[in-house]
Amino acid sequence: MGRAPCCDKANVKKGPWSPEEDTKLKSYIEQHGTGGNWIALPQKIGLRRCGKSCRLRWLNYLRPNIKHGEFSEEEDNIICSLYISIGSRWSIIAAQLPGRTDNDIKNYWNTRLKKKLLGKHRKAHQPRKASSLKQGTRKGIDDHSLQAVGCNANNQQPYWPELPVLAAPIVPCSSQEPRFNDHASIRKLLMKLGGEFSDDNNPNLQYPVNGISSTLQPYLVPSIEMVSPASNDALNACTSQLENNHYNIDDQGMAILSGFQPDYDEMVYENPPQRLDGLEFLFGDMVRNGAEMNSTESFECVEMSSTMSYPPMISNYEGVRQGILQDLSLDELRHGEAR
DNA sequence: AATCGGGACAACCGCAACCTC
DNA sequence: CGAGGTTGCGGTTGTCCCGAT
C-alpha cells in the first residue's frame, strides 16, 4: 500500500507564488503562527497550496530576517569548510549562517561555489598539464594528484592563510586501510588554491572562523597553526618516519595514531560525504591511492608528510568528538551513516 | 529582432525520521 | 509496539533572465 499523498494534488496550485499568496501566508503566520500543522494551514487560509509548499515558502522566503543576495567571503569560507567536513548537510551548514536557508546555500554551492572551486582547481592544473603529459601519466593517477602533492621534498610549504583545514577528515583509520591521506588530499586542493579560494586574498581572516558555533569550531583547524609547539617533537618523529619510509606508514607510524575509539573512526571514515558532484578531489583520491599506490608511487606523499600533523589532531580528538556529539546528535550521525 | 544556451534561483519530489495515538 | 500522519532534508527539476550569436 502506497503512502497517502500529503495533499490533494489535483486541487493544489503549483509553481511560483503570487504576491497575494505570499501576503496571505505571511500575515496569517505572523498573527497565528503555523499552528503546528503545515498540512492544515493552507486550508485555514484558503490557499490552494500544498502544506509542504507553504512551509518551504515561509522558511525560504517569507520568514523574517532572511538574508538574500551576495554571499560574503567569510560565508564562502564557512560553507566550504563545513562542506568538506560534513558534506551536503545543508541544514547544519545553514544553521551556522544566520539568515541563510539551506536551500539558498545549496543553490549557491551548486551554481557558484562549486564552480568557483572547480575553476580554480582546473586553473591550477592547466599550466603544468603539458609537462605532465610529456612525462606520461601513470595509469590510475591523474595529473591532478601528481601536481597536487608535488614531488619535491624541498617544496616550500605554501602559505595558505585563508581556508581552515578540517580536523575530522584527518582522524586516522586503521593501518589496514590506507585511507589516511584524504585529509592530505583536501589540503592538496586547498594548498593548490594557495589561499586564492576567495578572489581577493584576505590575510586578515581570523580563526576561529567567525560565525561558526563554538562546538563546530573543532572541525576547523587553521592550517598554519596545525603544529603546536608542544607536539613538535612527536610530530617531527612521525614526520621523519614518514619521510624515511616515503610515506609507507608502518606500525611505528600507526602506533601514534592508535587509541582512537573505533566508533569514531568508523563515523569519519565509513561515512564520507557521498555525493561529491565531481568534487571528489576535495575529499582526496584516497581510494585510488589506497588501491593503486605502489612503492614507485610513494614518492608522491613525501611532501605531504611534512604537512600532516597527527599529534595535534590526536590531542584535539576529544574536543572534536565532543563538538560533533553536541552539534550532530547521535541520531544525526546514524542518519549520516545510513546515507 | 529573434533565437539559443547557460546561469541562477525558486519550487517540487521523494524519502526517512519523528511524532502521536 | 505499530500504524498513520507530519516534518525535515537533500536532490532534482522547472522557469526566468540575460548575454551571445
Short mmCIF file of C-alpha atoms (C1' of nucleotides) in Angstrom, two decimals:
data_model
loop_
_atom_site.label_atom_id
_atom_site.label_comp_id
_atom_site.label_asym_id
_atom_site.label_seq_id
_atom_site.Cartn_x
_atom_site.Cartn_y
_atom_site.Cartn_z
CA MET A 1 0.00 0.00 0.00
CA GLY A 2 1.40 3.32 -1.00
CA ARG A 3 1.77 6.34 1.14
CA ALA A 4 -1.20 8.65 1.22
CA PRO A 5 -0.46 11.93 -0.50
CA CYS A 6 0.08 14.85 1.81
CA CYS A 7 -2.48 16.88 -0.11
CA ASP A 8 -4.93 16.63 -2.93
CA LYS A 9 -2.58 17.02 -5.85
CA ALA A 10 -5.37 17.74 -8.29
CA ASN A 11 -6.66 20.62 -6.24
CA VAL A 12 -3.35 22.20 -5.46
CA LYS A 13 -1.63 25.01 -7.24
CA LYS A 14 1.98 24.58 -8.21
CA GLY A 15 4.62 26.90 -9.49
CA PRO A 16 5.74 30.34 -8.45
CA TRP A 17 3.97 32.09 -5.62
CA SER A 18 1.97 35.21 -6.34
CA PRO A 19 2.33 38.29 -4.12
CA GLU A 20 -1.21 37.72 -2.92
CA GLU A 21 -0.42 34.21 -1.78
CA ASP A 22 2.72 35.46 -0.09
CA THR A 23 0.77 38.14 1.74
CA LYS A 24 -1.88 35.71 2.86
CA LEU A 25 0.59 33.22 4.17
CA LYS A 26 2.84 35.74 5.79
CA SER A 27 0.14 37.69 7.57
CA TYR A 28 -1.52 34.54 8.83
CA ILE A 29 1.65 33.06 10.23
CA GLU A 30 2.66 36.37 11.77
CA GLN A 31 -0.66 36.56 13.54
CA HIS A 32 -1.34 32.95 14.40
CA GLY A 33 1.85 31.04 13.87
CA THR A 34 1.86 27.85 11.92
CA GLY A 35 -0.41 26.16 14.38
CA GLY A 36 1.95 23.24 14.43
CA ASN A 37 0.42 21.77 11.35
CA TRP A 38 1.54 22.81 7.92
CA ILE A 39 -0.75 20.39 6.17
CA ALA A 40 -3.86 22.00 7.57
CA LEU A 41 -2.57 25.54 7.25
CA PRO A 42 -3.33 26.22 3.56
CA GLN A 43 -6.94 25.19 4.06
CA LYS A 44 -7.27 27.51 7.01
CA ILE A 45 -6.17 30.50 4.98
CA GLY A 46 -7.80 29.43 1.78
CA LEU A 47 -4.64 28.84 -0.14
CA ARG A 48 -4.69 26.25 -2.85
CA ARG A 49 -1.22 25.13 -1.96
CA CYS A 50 0.33 22.02 -0.53
CA GLY A 51 1.29 22.34 3.12
CA LYS A 52 4.83 21.42 2.29
CA SER A 53 4.90 24.13 -0.28
CA CYS A 54 3.71 26.67 2.28
CA ARG A 55 6.32 25.58 4.73
CA LEU A 56 9.05 25.87 2.13
CA ARG A 57 7.86 29.26 1.01
CA TRP A 58 7.81 30.51 4.56
CA LEU A 59 11.16 29.08 5.54
CA ASN A 60 12.99 30.06 2.41
CA TYR A 61 11.44 33.36 1.54
CA LEU A 62 8.83 34.90 3.78
CA ARG A 63 10.33 34.28 7.18
CA PRO A 64 11.70 37.43 8.82
CA ASN A 65 15.44 38.05 8.86
CA ILE A 66 16.05 36.07 5.72
CA LYS A 67 19.16 37.32 4.05
CA HIS A 68 19.13 37.40 0.28
CA GLY A 69 21.81 38.46 -2.09
CA GLU A 70 25.53 38.03 -2.33
CA PHE A 71 27.40 35.75 0.00
CA SER A 72 30.38 37.23 1.73
CA GLU A 73 33.88 35.78 1.57
CA GLU A 74 33.51 34.66 5.12
CA GLU A 75 30.29 32.88 4.33
CA ASP A 76 32.02 31.23 1.39
CA ASN A 77 34.72 30.01 3.70
CA ILE A 78 32.29 28.68 6.21
CA ILE A 79 30.28 26.86 3.59
CA CYS A 80 33.34 25.30 2.01
CA SER A 81 34.81 24.35 5.31
CA LEU A 82 31.68 22.71 6.55
CA TYR A 83 31.00 21.03 3.22
CA ILE A 84 34.42 19.49 3.35
CA SER A 85 33.85 18.49 6.90
CA ILE A 86 30.31 17.19 6.94
CA GLY A 87 29.26 17.04 3.33
CA SER A 88 25.95 18.18 1.98
CA ARG A 89 24.27 18.60 5.32
CA TRP A 90 22.82 21.87 4.20
CA SER A 91 20.58 22.35 7.19
CA ILE A 92 23.54 22.12 9.54
CA ILE A 93 25.58 24.44 7.37
CA ALA A 94 22.68 26.85 7.20
CA ALA A 95 22.46 26.83 10.96
CA GLN A 96 25.92 28.36 11.05
CA LEU A 97 24.93 31.17 8.71
CA PRO A 98 22.22 33.31 10.27
CA GLY A 99 19.69 34.47 7.76
CA ARG A 100 20.66 31.95 5.14
CA THR A 101 18.49 29.00 4.31
CA ASP A 102 19.60 25.53 3.44
CA ASN A 103 18.01 25.88 0.03
CA ASP A 104 19.88 29.11 -0.55
CA ILE A 105 23.17 27.62 0.43
CA LYS A 106 22.54 24.50 -1.59
CA ASN A 107 21.75 26.56 -4.66
CA TYR A 108 24.70 28.80 -4.07
CA TRP A 109 27.01 25.85 -3.73
CA ASN A 110 25.67 24.06 -6.79
CA THR A 111 25.58 27.05 -9.06
CA ARG A 112 28.53 29.12 -7.98
CA LEU A 113 30.76 27.98 -5.20
CA LYS A 114 31.40 24.56 -6.66
CA LYS A 115 32.27 26.07 -10.00
CA LYS A 116 34.40 28.64 -8.32
CA LEU A 117 36.40 25.92 -6.69
CA LEU A 118 36.44 23.75 -9.77
CA GLY A 119 37.53 26.67 -11.84
CA LYS A 120 40.44 27.33 -9.57
CA HIS A 121 41.20 23.66 -9.39
CA ARG A 122 41.37 23.33 -13.13
CA LYS A 123 43.13 26.62 -13.50
CA ALA A 124 45.74 25.44 -11.08
CA HIS A 125 46.36 22.36 -13.17
CA GLN A 126 46.43 23.75 -16.61
CA PRO A 127 49.84 25.38 -16.73
CA ARG A 128 51.51 22.12 -15.82
CA LYS A 129 49.45 19.90 -17.99
CA ALA A 130 51.84 19.93 -20.89
CA SER A 131 54.77 18.83 -18.81
CA SER A 132 52.83 16.14 -17.09
CA LEU A 133 51.74 14.81 -20.45
CA LYS A 134 55.30 14.90 -21.60
CA GLN A 135 56.33 12.74 -18.73
CA GLY A 136 53.41 10.50 -19.26
CA THR A 137 50.63 9.88 -16.86
CA ARG A 138 50.60 6.73 -14.91
CA LYS A 139 47.55 4.61 -15.14
CA GLY A 140 45.11 5.43 -12.40
CA ILE A 141 46.95 8.51 -11.25
CA ASP A 142 45.70 11.59 -12.91
CA ASP A 143 47.77 14.66 -13.40
CA HIS A 144 45.74 16.34 -10.72
CA SER A 145 47.06 14.27 -7.94
CA LEU A 146 50.57 14.33 -9.31
CA GLN A 147 50.65 18.05 -9.46
CA ALA A 148 48.75 18.39 -6.32
CA VAL A 149 51.18 16.87 -3.96
CA GLY A 150 54.33 17.97 -5.63
CA CYS A 151 57.27 15.63 -5.74
CA ASN A 152 59.97 17.82 -4.41
CA ALA A 153 60.72 17.41 -0.77
CA ASN A 154 62.25 20.86 -0.88
CA ASN A 155 59.00 22.41 -1.86
CA GLN A 156 58.19 25.24 0.39
CA GLN A 157 55.18 24.97 2.50
CA PRO A 158 52.66 27.07 0.72
CA TYR A 159 51.33 29.94 2.65
CA TRP A 160 47.69 29.42 2.81
CA PRO A 161 46.13 31.83 5.19
CA GLU A 162 42.56 31.66 4.32
CA LEU A 163 40.80 28.38 4.38
CA PRO A 164 40.57 26.42 7.54
CA VAL A 165 41.63 22.84 7.33
CA LEU A 166 39.27 20.45 8.85
CA ALA A 167 40.06 18.23 11.66
CA ALA A 168 37.55 15.50 11.15
CA PRO A 169 38.91 14.01 7.95
CA ILE A 170 42.37 13.68 9.32
CA VAL A 171 41.41 11.32 12.05
CA PRO A 172 43.40 8.29 11.13
CA CYS A 173 42.00 4.97 10.26
CA SER A 174 43.31 1.53 10.64
CA SER A 175 46.58 0.62 9.02
CA GLN A 176 44.75 -1.97 7.00
CA GLU A 177 43.02 0.77 5.15
CA PRO A 178 45.49 3.23 3.77
CA ARG A 179 42.99 5.98 3.59
CA PHE A 180 44.94 8.29 5.79
CA ASN A 181 45.62 10.78 3.12
CA ASP A 182 42.13 12.04 2.49
CA HIS A 183 42.81 14.98 4.65
CA ALA A 184 46.05 15.49 2.82
CA SER A 185 44.09 15.41 -0.38
CA ILE A 186 41.88 18.16 0.87
CA ARG A 187 44.94 20.07 1.75
CA LYS A 188 46.31 19.34 -1.69
CA LEU A 189 43.48 21.17 -3.28
CA LEU A 190 43.41 23.95 -0.79
CA MET A 191 47.14 24.42 -0.99
CA LYS A 192 46.91 24.42 -4.73
CA LEU A 193 44.39 27.14 -4.42
CA GLY A 194 47.10 28.74 -2.42
CA GLY A 195 44.91 31.00 -0.41
CA GLU A 196 43.15 32.13 -3.51
CA PHE A 197 39.99 30.45 -2.58
CA SER A 198 38.48 33.82 -2.35
CA ASP A 199 39.03 36.12 -5.19
CA ASP A 200 40.96 38.55 -3.13
CA ASN A 201 43.27 37.01 -0.67
CA ASN A 202 42.32 38.05 2.75
CA PRO A 203 45.10 37.57 5.24
CA ASN A 204 43.01 39.16 7.90
CA LEU A 205 40.60 36.33 8.24
CA GLN A 206 40.90 35.15 11.76
CA TYR A 207 40.36 31.84 13.34
CA PRO A 208 38.24 30.58 14.75
CA VAL A 209 36.11 31.38 11.79
CA ASN A 210 33.57 33.93 12.77
CA GLY A 211 30.03 32.80 12.69
CA ILE A 212 30.58 29.14 13.28
CA SER A 213 29.25 27.89 16.56
CA SER A 214 31.85 27.09 19.13
CA THR A 215 31.00 23.44 19.09
CA LEU A 216 31.65 23.20 15.40
CA GLN A 217 34.91 25.07 15.68
CA PRO A 218 36.87 21.95 16.48
CA TYR A 219 36.18 20.86 12.93
CA LEU A 220 38.15 23.78 11.74
CA VAL A 221 41.83 23.88 12.31
CA PRO A 222 43.87 26.71 10.94
CA SER A 223 46.44 25.15 8.72
CA ILE A 224 49.19 27.42 9.84
CA GLU A 225 48.54 26.53 13.43
CA MET A 226 48.18 22.85 13.00
CA VAL A 227 51.51 22.06 14.53
CA SER A 228 51.53 23.11 18.10
CA PRO A 229 54.89 23.63 19.75
CA ALA A 230 54.06 21.07 22.38
CA SER A 231 53.63 18.41 19.83
CA ASN A 232 56.54 19.27 17.65
CA ASP A 233 58.77 16.51 18.91
CA ALA A 234 56.23 13.86 18.36
CA LEU A 235 55.38 15.34 15.04
CA ASN A 236 58.97 15.50 13.96
CA ALA A 237 59.47 11.91 14.89
CA CYS A 238 56.42 10.98 12.97
CA THR A 239 57.31 13.13 10.03
CA SER A 240 60.79 11.80 9.94
CA GLN A 241 59.46 8.32 9.99
CA LEU A 242 57.08 9.12 7.24
CA GLU A 243 59.72 10.76 5.13
CA ASN A 244 62.20 7.99 5.63
CA ASN A 245 59.67 5.50 4.58
CA HIS A 246 58.43 7.55 1.72
CA TYR A 247 55.13 7.59 3.44
CA ASN A 248 54.87 3.90 3.84
CA ILE A 249 53.23 4.20 7.20
CA ASP A 250 54.28 1.25 9.24
CA ASP A 251 53.41 0.03 12.68
CA GLN A 252 55.52 2.64 14.28
CA GLY A 253 53.80 5.41 12.48
CA MET A 254 50.41 3.99 13.01
CA ALA A 255 51.11 3.46 16.66
CA ILE A 256 50.94 7.19 17.07
CA LEU A 257 47.52 7.01 15.59
CA SER A 258 46.27 4.30 17.83
CA GLY A 259 43.99 4.83 20.74
CA PHE A 260 41.13 6.22 18.79
CA GLN A 261 37.77 4.96 19.62
CA PRO A 262 36.70 2.71 16.84
CA ASP A 263 33.23 4.11 16.58
CA TYR A 264 34.59 7.50 15.81
CA ASP A 265 36.94 6.10 13.23
CA GLU A 266 34.00 4.42 11.71
CA MET A 267 31.97 7.51 11.76
CA VAL A 268 34.56 9.54 9.98
CA TYR A 269 35.86 7.00 7.56
CA GLU A 270 32.89 4.95 6.74
CA ASN A 271 30.68 7.92 6.17
CA PRO A 272 32.39 10.29 3.91
CA PRO A 273 30.05 12.65 2.20
CA GLN A 274 28.85 10.56 -0.61
CA ARG A 275 27.74 12.75 -3.39
CA LEU A 276 30.56 14.97 -4.33
CA ASP A 277 29.33 16.08 -7.67
CA GLY A 278 32.66 15.97 -9.34
CA LEU A 279 34.38 17.36 -6.31
CA GLU A 280 35.82 14.06 -5.28
CA PHE A 281 39.19 15.70 -5.41
CA LEU A 282 38.15 17.69 -2.41
CA PHE A 283 37.97 14.51 -0.44
CA GLY A 284 41.06 13.13 -1.93
CA ASP A 285 41.91 10.34 -4.20
CA MET A 286 42.38 8.13 -1.23
CA VAL A 287 40.58 5.25 -2.72
CA ARG A 288 42.63 5.39 -5.84
CA ASN A 289 45.80 5.94 -3.91
CA GLY A 290 44.93 3.30 -1.45
CA ALA A 291 44.17 0.80 -4.12
CA GLU A 292 46.86 1.58 -6.57
CA MET A 293 49.66 3.35 -4.86
CA ASN A 294 52.68 1.20 -5.01
CA SER A 295 56.24 1.63 -3.97
CA THR A 296 57.15 3.58 -7.06
CA GLU A 297 54.35 5.97 -6.41
CA SER A 298 55.00 6.54 -2.78
CA PHE A 299 57.20 9.50 -3.58
CA GLU A 300 54.06 11.44 -4.11
CA CYS A 301 53.48 11.55 -0.46
CA VAL A 302 56.83 12.74 0.69
CA GLU A 303 55.87 16.32 0.57
CA MET A 304 52.56 15.61 2.17
CA SER A 305 54.16 14.09 5.17
CA SER A 306 55.64 17.40 6.05
CA THR A 307 52.22 18.89 6.18
CA MET A 308 50.50 16.24 8.18
CA SER A 309 50.21 16.66 11.83
CA TYR A 310 48.65 13.76 13.55
CA PRO A 311 49.74 14.53 17.08
CA PRO A 312 47.91 17.84 17.28
CA MET A 313 44.85 16.22 15.95
CA ILE A 314 45.12 13.46 18.45
CA SER A 315 45.37 15.87 21.28
CA ASN A 316 42.36 17.61 19.91
CA TYR A 317 40.44 14.46 19.41
CA GLU A 318 38.23 14.56 22.43
CA GLY A 319 37.30 18.12 21.78
CA VAL A 320 36.43 17.31 18.23
CA ARG A 321 34.40 14.39 19.33
CA GLN A 322 32.53 16.38 21.91
CA GLY A 323 31.81 19.03 19.38
CA ILE A 324 30.46 16.50 16.99
CA LEU A 325 28.34 14.87 19.60
CA GLN A 326 26.91 18.17 20.61
CA ASP A 327 26.16 19.61 17.25
CA LEU A 328 25.28 16.47 15.46
CA SER A 329 23.29 14.27 17.72
CA LEU A 330 23.94 10.60 17.64
CA ASP A 331 20.81 10.19 15.65
CA GLU A 332 22.08 12.58 13.11
CA LEU A 333 25.28 10.65 12.91
CA ARG A 334 23.37 7.48 12.36
CA HIS A 335 21.35 9.28 9.81
CA GLY A 336 24.56 10.23 8.10
CA GLU A 337 25.82 6.70 8.23
CA ALA A 338 22.67 5.43 6.66
CA ARG A 339 23.05 7.77 3.75
"C1'" DA B 1 14.98 41.34 -33.75
"C1'" DA B 2 14.92 36.54 -33.00
"C1'" DT B 3 16.92 32.54 -31.21
"C1'" DC B 4 19.75 29.85 -28.39
"C1'" DG B 5 22.33 28.50 -24.35
"C1'" DG B 6 23.73 28.86 -19.82
"C1'" DG B 7 23.29 30.59 -15.16
"C1'" DA B 8 20.64 31.49 -11.12
"C1'" DC B 9 17.09 30.62 -8.25
"C1'" DA B 10 12.52 29.02 -6.69
"C1'" DA B 11 9.89 25.24 -6.09
"C1'" DC B 12 8.82 20.33 -6.24
"C1'" DC B 13 9.53 15.46 -5.12
"C1'" DG B 14 10.60 11.51 -2.56
"C1'" DC B 15 12.47 9.53 1.34
"C1'" DA B 16 13.40 8.94 6.10
"C1'" DA B 17 12.94 10.47 10.72
"C1'" DC B 18 9.95 11.90 14.02
"C1'" DC B 19 5.60 12.30 16.48
"C1'" DT B 20 1.16 10.98 18.09
"C1'" DC B 21 -2.34 7.96 19.10
"C1'" DC C 1 4.65 -1.70 19.64
"C1'" DG C 2 2.86 -0.48 15.31
"C1'" DA C 3 0.36 2.38 12.09
"C1'" DG C 4 -0.55 6.60 10.16
"C1'" DG C 5 0.34 11.42 9.78
"C1'" DT C 6 3.67 15.26 9.74
"C1'" DT C 7 8.01 17.41 9.32
"C1'" DG C 8 12.68 17.98 7.74
"C1'" DC C 9 16.03 17.29 4.47
"C1'" DG C 10 18.60 16.82 0.25
"C1'" DG C 11 18.38 16.02 -4.69
"C1'" DT C 12 16.30 17.38 -8.81
"C1'" DT C 13 13.54 19.96 -11.96
"C1'" DG C 14 11.31 23.99 -13.94
"C1'" DT C 15 11.35 28.62 -15.11
"C1'" DC C 16 13.01 33.07 -15.73
"C1'" DC C 17 16.55 36.14 -17.16
"C1'" DC C 18 20.39 37.72 -19.62
"C1'" DG C 19 24.13 37.67 -22.72
"C1'" DA C 20 25.95 35.88 -27.04
"C1'" DT C 21 25.26 34.90 -31.74
#
